[in-house]
PDB file of C-alpha atoms in Angstrom:
ATOM      1  CA  GLY A 289       0.055   0.638   0.583  1.00  0.00           C
ATOM      2  CA  ALA A 290       0.700   3.681  -0.260  1.00  0.00           C
ATOM      3  CA  VAL A 291       2.334   4.081  -3.671  1.00  0.00           C
ATOM      4  CA  VAL A 292       2.806   7.130  -5.735  1.00  0.00           C
ATOM      5  CA  SER A 293       3.230   7.903  -9.282  1.00  0.00           C
ATOM      6  CA  GLN A 294       4.285   9.767 -11.129  1.00  0.00           C
ATOM      7  CA  HIS A 295       4.124  10.732 -15.071  1.00  0.00           C
ATOM      8  CA  PRO A 296       6.291  11.466 -17.071  1.00  0.00           C
ATOM      9  CA  SER A 297      10.217  10.307 -15.095  1.00  0.00           C
ATOM     10  CA  TRP A 298      11.737  11.743 -18.069  1.00  0.00           C
ATOM     11  CA  VAL A 299      11.140  15.096 -20.360  1.00  0.00           C
ATOM     12  CA  ILE A 300      13.104  16.998 -22.368  1.00  0.00           C
ATOM     13  CA  CYS A 301      11.622  20.676 -23.114  1.00  0.00           C
ATOM     14  CA  LYS A 302      13.182  23.670 -24.935  1.00  0.00           C
ATOM     15  CA  SER A 303      14.292  26.272 -23.277  1.00  0.00           C
ATOM     16  CA  GLY A 304      10.224  28.955 -23.169  1.00  0.00           C
ATOM     17  CA  THR A 305       8.134  25.268 -23.012  1.00  0.00           C
ATOM     18  CA  SER A 306       5.444  24.573 -19.862  1.00  0.00           C
ATOM     19  CA  VAL A 307       5.908  21.365 -18.991  1.00  0.00           C
ATOM     20  CA  LYS A 308       3.064  19.535 -17.359  1.00  0.00           C
ATOM     21  CA  ILE A 309       3.957  16.579 -14.125  1.00  0.00           C
ATOM     22  CA  GLU A 310       1.866  13.653 -12.627  1.00  0.00           C
ATOM     23  CA  CYS A 311       1.709  13.200  -9.057  1.00  0.00           C
ATOM     24  CA  ARG A 312      -0.374  10.271  -8.304  1.00  0.00           C
ATOM     25  CA  SER A 313      -1.199   8.463  -5.279  1.00  0.00           C
ATOM     26  CA  LEU A 314      -2.645   4.691  -6.771  1.00  0.00           C
ATOM     27  CA  ASP A 315      -4.187   3.140  -3.211  1.00  0.00           C
ATOM     28  CA  PHE A 316      -4.922   5.946  -1.271  1.00  0.00           C
ATOM     29  CA  GLN A 317      -6.392   9.194  -0.823  1.00  0.00           C
ATOM     30  CA  ALA A 318      -4.351  11.467   0.312  1.00  0.00           C
ATOM     31  CA  THR A 319      -4.947  15.070   1.595  1.00  0.00           C
ATOM     32  CA  THR A 320      -1.732  16.356   1.010  1.00  0.00           C
ATOM     33  CA  MET A 321       0.914  16.105  -1.473  1.00  0.00           C
ATOM     34  CA  PHE A 322       3.622  17.795  -1.754  1.00  0.00           C
ATOM     35  CA  TRP A 323       6.404  18.596  -3.985  1.00  0.00           C
ATOM     36  CA  TYR A 324      10.244  18.596  -3.904  1.00  0.00           C
ATOM     37  CA  ARG A 325      12.967  20.167  -6.467  1.00  0.00           C
ATOM     38  CA  GLN A 326      16.327  18.056  -5.610  1.00  0.00           C
ATOM     39  CA  PHE A 327      19.327  19.035  -7.472  1.00  0.00           C
ATOM     40  CA  PRO A 328      22.588  17.227  -8.866  1.00  0.00           C
ATOM     41  CA  LYS A 329      24.160  15.667  -5.300  1.00  0.00           C
ATOM     42  CA  GLN A 330      22.554  17.761  -3.268  1.00  0.00           C
ATOM     43  CA  SER A 331      19.199  17.205  -0.397  1.00  0.00           C
ATOM     44  CA  LEU A 332      15.213  17.942  -1.035  1.00  0.00           C
ATOM     45  CA  MET A 333      14.122  20.545  -1.206  1.00  0.00           C
ATOM     46  CA  LEU A 334      10.168  20.967  -0.753  1.00  0.00           C
ATOM     47  CA  MET A 335       8.627  23.716  -3.293  1.00  0.00           C
ATOM     48  CA  ALA A 336       4.841  23.196  -2.296  1.00  0.00           C
ATOM     49  CA  THR A 337       2.889  22.168  -0.599  1.00  0.00           C
ATOM     50  CA  SER A 338      -0.985  21.538  -1.508  1.00  0.00           C
ATOM     51  CA  ASN A 339      -4.199  20.733  -0.508  1.00  0.00           C
ATOM     52  CA  GLU A 340      -7.319  19.383  -1.985  1.00  0.00           C
ATOM     53  CA  GLY A 341      -8.860  21.798  -3.209  1.00  0.00           C
ATOM     54  CA  SER A 342      -7.334  25.208  -2.310  1.00  0.00           C
ATOM     55  CA  LYS A 343      -4.143  26.335  -3.261  1.00  0.00           C
ATOM     56  CA  ALA A 344      -0.563  25.321  -2.499  1.00  0.00           C
ATOM     57  CA  THR A 345       1.863  27.298   0.023  1.00  0.00           C
ATOM     58  CA  TYR A 346       4.956  27.944  -1.436  1.00  0.00           C
ATOM     59  CA  GLU A 347       8.518  28.133   0.885  1.00  0.00           C
ATOM     60  CA  GLN A 348       9.826  30.967   0.289  1.00  0.00           C
ATOM     61  CA  GLY A 349      12.103  31.165  -2.812  1.00  0.00           C
ATOM     62  CA  VAL A 350       9.655  30.124  -5.120  1.00  0.00           C
ATOM     63  CA  GLU A 351       8.129  31.558  -7.540  1.00  0.00           C
ATOM     64  CA  LYS A 352       4.528  30.332  -7.468  1.00  0.00           C
ATOM     65  CA  ASP A 353       3.866  31.945 -11.183  1.00  0.00           C
ATOM     66  CA  LYS A 354       6.375  29.913 -11.912  1.00  0.00           C
ATOM     67  CA  PHE A 355       4.971  27.166 -10.583  1.00  0.00           C
ATOM     68  CA  LEU A 356       1.665  26.062 -11.122  1.00  0.00           C
ATOM     69  CA  ILE A 357       0.786  23.713  -8.897  1.00  0.00           C
ATOM     70  CA  ASN A 358      -2.632  22.180  -9.054  1.00  0.00           C
ATOM     71  CA  HIS A 359      -4.415  19.525  -5.677  1.00  0.00           C
ATOM     72  CA  ALA A 360      -7.587  19.361  -8.315  1.00  0.00           C
ATOM     73  CA  SER A 361      -8.610  15.612  -6.158  1.00  0.00           C
ATOM     74  CA  LEU A 362      -7.221  13.304  -3.596  1.00  0.00           C
ATOM     75  CA  THR A 363      -5.644  11.401  -5.909  1.00  0.00           C
ATOM     76  CA  LEU A 364      -3.782  13.792  -8.434  1.00  0.00           C
ATOM     77  CA  SER A 365      -1.187  16.507  -7.939  1.00  0.00           C
ATOM     78  CA  THR A 366       0.613  18.526 -11.004  1.00  0.00           C
ATOM     79  CA  LEU A 367       3.460  21.221 -11.620  1.00  0.00           C
ATOM     80  CA  THR A 368       3.487  22.599 -14.640  1.00  0.00           C
ATOM     81  CA  VAL A 369       7.095  23.985 -15.359  1.00  0.00           C
ATOM     82  CA  THR A 370       5.937  27.138 -17.259  1.00  0.00           C
ATOM     83  CA  SER A 371       8.389  29.057 -19.396  1.00  0.00           C
ATOM     84  CA  ALA A 372      11.409  26.661 -18.536  1.00  0.00           C
ATOM     85  CA  HIS A 373      15.024  28.129 -18.418  1.00  0.00           C
ATOM     86  CA  PRO A 374      18.474  25.349 -18.527  1.00  0.00           C
ATOM     87  CA  GLU A 375      18.739  26.583 -14.328  1.00  0.00           C
ATOM     88  CA  ASP A 376      15.074  25.176 -14.074  1.00  0.00           C
ATOM     89  CA  SER A 377      16.050  21.300 -15.102  1.00  0.00           C
ATOM     90  CA  SER A 378      16.182  19.309 -11.161  1.00  0.00           C
ATOM     91  CA  PHE A 379      14.491  16.226 -10.517  1.00  0.00           C
ATOM     92  CA  TYR A 380      11.155  16.818  -9.271  1.00  0.00           C
ATOM     93  CA  ILE A 381       9.904  14.255  -6.227  1.00  0.00           C
ATOM     94  CA  CYS A 382       6.737  14.457  -5.034  1.00  0.00           C
ATOM     95  CA  SER A 383       4.948  12.895  -1.842  1.00  0.00           C
ATOM     96  CA  ALA A 384       1.355  12.137  -0.762  1.00  0.00           C
ATOM     97  CA  SER A 385       0.101  12.199   3.040  1.00  0.00           C
ATOM     98  CA  ARG A 386      -3.085  10.400   3.893  1.00  0.00           C
ATOM     99  CA  GLN A 387      -4.121  13.578   6.200  1.00  0.00           C
ATOM    100  CA  GLY A 388      -0.922  17.478   6.861  1.00  0.00           C
ATOM    101  CA  GLY A 389       0.062  16.964   9.805  1.00  0.00           C
ATOM    102  CA  GLN A 390       2.532  14.872  11.867  1.00  0.00           C
ATOM    103  CA  GLU A 391       1.781  12.856   9.157  1.00  0.00           C
ATOM    104  CA  THR A 392       3.346   9.249   7.135  1.00  0.00           C
ATOM    105  CA  GLN A 393       4.355  11.629   3.120  1.00  0.00           C
ATOM    106  CA  TYR A 394       5.050   8.557   0.576  1.00  0.00           C
ATOM    107  CA  PHE A 395       7.378   9.433  -2.677  1.00  0.00           C
ATOM    108  CA  GLY A 396       6.975   9.913  -6.258  1.00  0.00           C
ATOM    109  CA  PRO A 397       9.662   7.955  -8.374  1.00  0.00           C
ATOM    110  CA  GLY A 398      10.405  11.437  -9.425  1.00  0.00           C
ATOM    111  CA  THR A 399      10.798  13.375 -12.557  1.00  0.00           C
ATOM    112  CA  ARG A 400      13.551  14.192 -14.237  1.00  0.00           C
ATOM    113  CA  LEU A 401      13.485  18.299 -15.758  1.00  0.00           C
ATOM    114  CA  LEU A 402      16.155  19.011 -18.759  1.00  0.00           C
ATOM    115  CA  VAL A 403      15.301  22.624 -20.012  1.00  0.00           C
ATOM    116  CA  LEU A 404      17.723  22.611 -23.545  1.00  0.00           C
TER     117      LEU A 404
ATOM    118  CA  ASP B 105      11.543  21.733  12.886  1.00  0.00           C
ATOM    119  CA  ALA B 106      13.739  20.139  14.851  1.00  0.00           C
ATOM    120  CA  LYS B 107      17.683  20.007  12.847  1.00  0.00           C
ATOM    121  CA  THR B 108      18.860  17.057  12.491  1.00  0.00           C
ATOM    122  CA  THR B 109      23.093  15.632  12.490  1.00  0.00           C
ATOM    123  CA  GLN B 110      24.176  12.677  11.231  1.00  0.00           C
ATOM    124  CA  PRO B 111      27.392  11.730   9.397  1.00  0.00           C
ATOM    125  CA  PRO B 112      27.803  12.177   5.929  1.00  0.00           C
ATOM    126  CA  SER B 113      28.889   8.514   5.034  1.00  0.00           C
ATOM    127  CA  MET B 114      29.990   5.710   7.074  1.00  0.00           C
ATOM    128  CA  ASP B 115      30.458   1.750   5.961  1.00  0.00           C
ATOM    129  CA  CYS B 116      29.205  -1.767   6.080  1.00  0.00           C
ATOM    130  CA  ALA B 117      29.923  -5.377   6.054  1.00  0.00           C
ATOM    131  CA  GLU B 118      28.207  -7.125   4.331  1.00  0.00           C
ATOM    132  CA  GLY B 119      25.611  -9.117   6.308  1.00  0.00           C
ATOM    133  CA  ARG B 120      25.972  -7.312   9.363  1.00  0.00           C
ATOM    134  CA  ALA B 121      24.310  -5.485  11.341  1.00  0.00           C
ATOM    135  CA  ALA B 122      24.190  -1.752  10.221  1.00  0.00           C
ATOM    136  CA  ASN B 123      23.862   1.283  12.504  1.00  0.00           C
ATOM    137  CA  LEU B 124      23.465   5.254  11.749  1.00  0.00           C
ATOM    138  CA  PRO B 125      23.484   7.641  14.141  1.00  0.00           C
ATOM    139  CA  CYS B 126      20.962  10.477  14.327  1.00  0.00           C
ATOM    140  CA  ASN B 127      21.501  13.072  16.314  1.00  0.00           C
ATOM    141  CA  HIS B 128      17.749  15.764  16.721  1.00  0.00           C
ATOM    142  CA  SER B 129      19.097  17.780  20.630  1.00  0.00           C
ATOM    143  CA  THR B 130      16.492  20.435  19.312  1.00  0.00           C
ATOM    144  CA  ILE B 131      13.856  17.441  19.400  1.00  0.00           C
ATOM    145  CA  SER B 132      10.143  18.722  20.620  1.00  0.00           C
ATOM    146  CA  GLY B 133       7.674  16.851  22.847  1.00  0.00           C
ATOM    147  CA  ASN B 134       4.240  16.273  19.899  1.00  0.00           C
ATOM    148  CA  GLU B 135       7.893  15.754  16.753  1.00  0.00           C
ATOM    149  CA  TYR B 136       8.025  12.213  15.640  1.00  0.00           C
ATOM    150  CA  VAL B 137      11.581  11.113  14.698  1.00  0.00           C
ATOM    151  CA  TYR B 138      11.339   9.411  10.321  1.00  0.00           C
ATOM    152  CA  TRP B 139      13.688   7.682   8.571  1.00  0.00           C
ATOM    153  CA  TYR B 140      13.995   7.582   4.606  1.00  0.00           C
ATOM    154  CA  ARG B 141      15.993   6.162   2.262  1.00  0.00           C
ATOM    155  CA  GLN B 142      17.222   7.470  -0.832  1.00  0.00           C
ATOM    156  CA  ILE B 143      18.951   5.019  -3.157  1.00  0.00           C
ATOM    157  CA  HIS B 144      20.275   6.684  -6.478  1.00  0.00           C
ATOM    158  CA  SER B 145      17.743   8.626  -9.059  1.00  0.00           C
ATOM    159  CA  GLN B 146      14.988   7.212  -7.379  1.00  0.00           C
ATOM    160  CA  GLY B 147      13.226   9.084  -5.019  1.00  0.00           C
ATOM    161  CA  PRO B 148      12.422   8.199  -0.799  1.00  0.00           C
ATOM    162  CA  GLN B 149      12.139   5.280   0.485  1.00  0.00           C
ATOM    163  CA  TYR B 150      10.042   5.167   3.637  1.00  0.00           C
ATOM    164  CA  ILE B 151      12.166   3.139   6.814  1.00  0.00           C
ATOM    165  CA  ILE B 152      10.753   3.766   9.479  1.00  0.00           C
ATOM    166  CA  HIS B 153       9.458   6.822  12.206  1.00  0.00           C
ATOM    167  CA  GLY B 154       8.579   6.287  16.285  1.00  0.00           C
ATOM    168  CA  LEU B 155       7.753   9.297  19.177  1.00  0.00           C
ATOM    169  CA  LYS B 156       9.169   7.423  22.014  1.00  0.00           C
ATOM    170  CA  ASN B 157       8.559   3.901  22.019  1.00  0.00           C
ATOM    171  CA  ASN B 158      11.521   1.573  19.491  1.00  0.00           C
ATOM    172  CA  GLU B 159      10.454   0.893  16.717  1.00  0.00           C
ATOM    173  CA  THR B 160      10.895  -2.476  14.438  1.00  0.00           C
ATOM    174  CA  ASN B 161       9.035  -3.307  11.102  1.00  0.00           C
ATOM    175  CA  GLU B 162      10.370  -5.804   8.208  1.00  0.00           C
ATOM    176  CA  MET B 163      12.640  -3.153   6.993  1.00  0.00           C
ATOM    177  CA  ALA B 164      14.264  -2.251  10.525  1.00  0.00           C
ATOM    178  CA  SER B 165      14.751  -1.069  13.683  1.00  0.00           C
ATOM    179  CA  LEU B 166      14.636   2.659  14.767  1.00  0.00           C
ATOM    180  CA  ILE B 167      16.352   3.006  18.941  1.00  0.00           C
ATOM    181  CA  ILE B 168      15.535   6.031  20.364  1.00  0.00           C
ATOM    182  CA  THR B 169      17.114   7.874  23.098  1.00  0.00           C
ATOM    183  CA  GLU B 170      15.233   8.181  26.590  1.00  0.00           C
ATOM    184  CA  ASP B 171      16.106  11.460  26.470  1.00  0.00           C
ATOM    185  CA  ARG B 172      14.462  12.106  22.430  1.00  0.00           C
ATOM    186  CA  LYS B 173      18.016  13.866  21.412  1.00  0.00           C
ATOM    187  CA  SER B 174      19.166  11.095  19.969  1.00  0.00           C
ATOM    188  CA  SER B 175      18.003   7.981  17.852  1.00  0.00           C
ATOM    189  CA  THR B 176      19.584   5.178  16.258  1.00  0.00           C
ATOM    190  CA  LEU B 177      18.585   3.619  12.644  1.00  0.00           C
ATOM    191  CA  ILE B 178      19.852  -0.098  12.848  1.00  0.00           C
ATOM    192  CA  LEU B 179      19.337  -2.533   9.200  1.00  0.00           C
ATOM    193  CA  PRO B 180      20.007  -5.855  10.876  1.00  0.00           C
ATOM    194  CA  HIS B 181      21.001  -7.936   8.391  1.00  0.00           C
ATOM    195  CA  ALA B 182      22.494  -5.507   5.236  1.00  0.00           C
ATOM    196  CA  THR B 183      23.056  -6.430   1.813  1.00  0.00           C
ATOM    197  CA  LEU B 184      24.228  -4.501  -1.018  1.00  0.00           C
ATOM    198  CA  ARG B 185      20.887  -2.664  -1.940  1.00  0.00           C
ATOM    199  CA  ASP B 186      20.702  -1.315   2.116  1.00  0.00           C
ATOM    200  CA  THR B 187      23.299   0.742   0.152  1.00  0.00           C
ATOM    201  CA  ALA B 188      22.087   3.951   0.046  1.00  0.00           C
ATOM    202  CA  VAL B 189      21.525   8.142   1.815  1.00  0.00           C
ATOM    203  CA  TYR B 190      19.974   7.600   4.554  1.00  0.00           C
ATOM    204  CA  TYR B 191      18.343  10.661   6.134  1.00  0.00           C
ATOM    205  CA  CYS B 192      17.127  10.856   9.108  1.00  0.00           C
ATOM    206  CA  ILE B 193      13.692  14.152  10.032  1.00  0.00           C
ATOM    207  CA  VAL B 194      12.342  15.536  12.492  1.00  0.00           C
ATOM    208  CA  TYR B 195       9.241  15.715  11.441  1.00  0.00           C
ATOM    209  CA  GLY B 196       7.449  19.737  12.426  1.00  0.00           C
ATOM    210  CA  GLN B 197       5.688  21.197   9.960  1.00  0.00           C
ATOM    211  CA  ASN B 198       7.546  20.074   7.428  1.00  0.00           C
ATOM    212  CA  PHE B 199      10.398  17.398   6.928  1.00  0.00           C
ATOM    213  CA  VAL B 200      13.144  19.282   5.973  1.00  0.00           C
ATOM    214  CA  PHE B 201      16.291  16.809   4.083  1.00  0.00           C
ATOM    215  CA  GLY B 202      19.520  17.639   5.271  1.00  0.00           C
ATOM    216  CA  PRO B 203      22.344  15.713   3.685  1.00  0.00           C
ATOM    217  CA  GLY B 204      21.692  12.603   5.456  1.00  0.00           C
ATOM    218  CA  THR B 205      23.710   9.617   5.834  1.00  0.00           C
ATOM    219  CA  ARG B 206      25.855   7.864   2.466  1.00  0.00           C
ATOM    220  CA  LEU B 207      25.514   4.627   3.415  1.00  0.00           C
ATOM    221  CA  SER B 208      28.321   2.161   0.434  1.00  0.00           C
ATOM    222  CA  VAL B 209      27.283  -1.907   2.391  1.00  0.00           C
ATOM    223  CA  LEU B 210      31.207  -4.105   1.062  1.00  0.00           C
ATOM    224  CA  PRO B 211      30.543  -7.455  -0.035  1.00  0.00           C
TER     225      PRO B 211
END
């Protein structure tokens, strides 16, 4: 139980285009989903927290207009990187928890984005 | 969120127990200790968590000191597939990932 998937696993795009990444909880309903970013040889950094049906809460320094997050259902959250640039190239990882607070987070396999 | 301190790297012989320490001296009374691991180019995998009592599951054991200022993750019989970065996280409001411990299981 507690499986989280992400799609796509790999994406290469041209600078200036937008990329959408999906995060799905496959066998449970996720009230809260999280989006992280990980640069090479660094640890995960939380980008934003989203609760189903409400606006995402972004961490300091993360541009909400650039990283659009939608959590329209209890099993799906999407992250759209708008007008992607090479510096946005990174490993994007989502996680999901049944509830907020201190509930265990289950992580997806990650999406590797390369912007040319 | 309380800060954690872990050794940057450790080696362990295959088949032996791997004991990974974590210091969290500023932990608050209602904050849980979580352990995750990340194998190269994959998302973090949940291992175990606890509040005050020691915990054991099919993957590992978690020993938390009585004052809760430190804990140890024990992999009882390490295999080559346990080679990964192990993260100790004190869960208050957010999961804050530190650099973790890179565990290398050697044949």
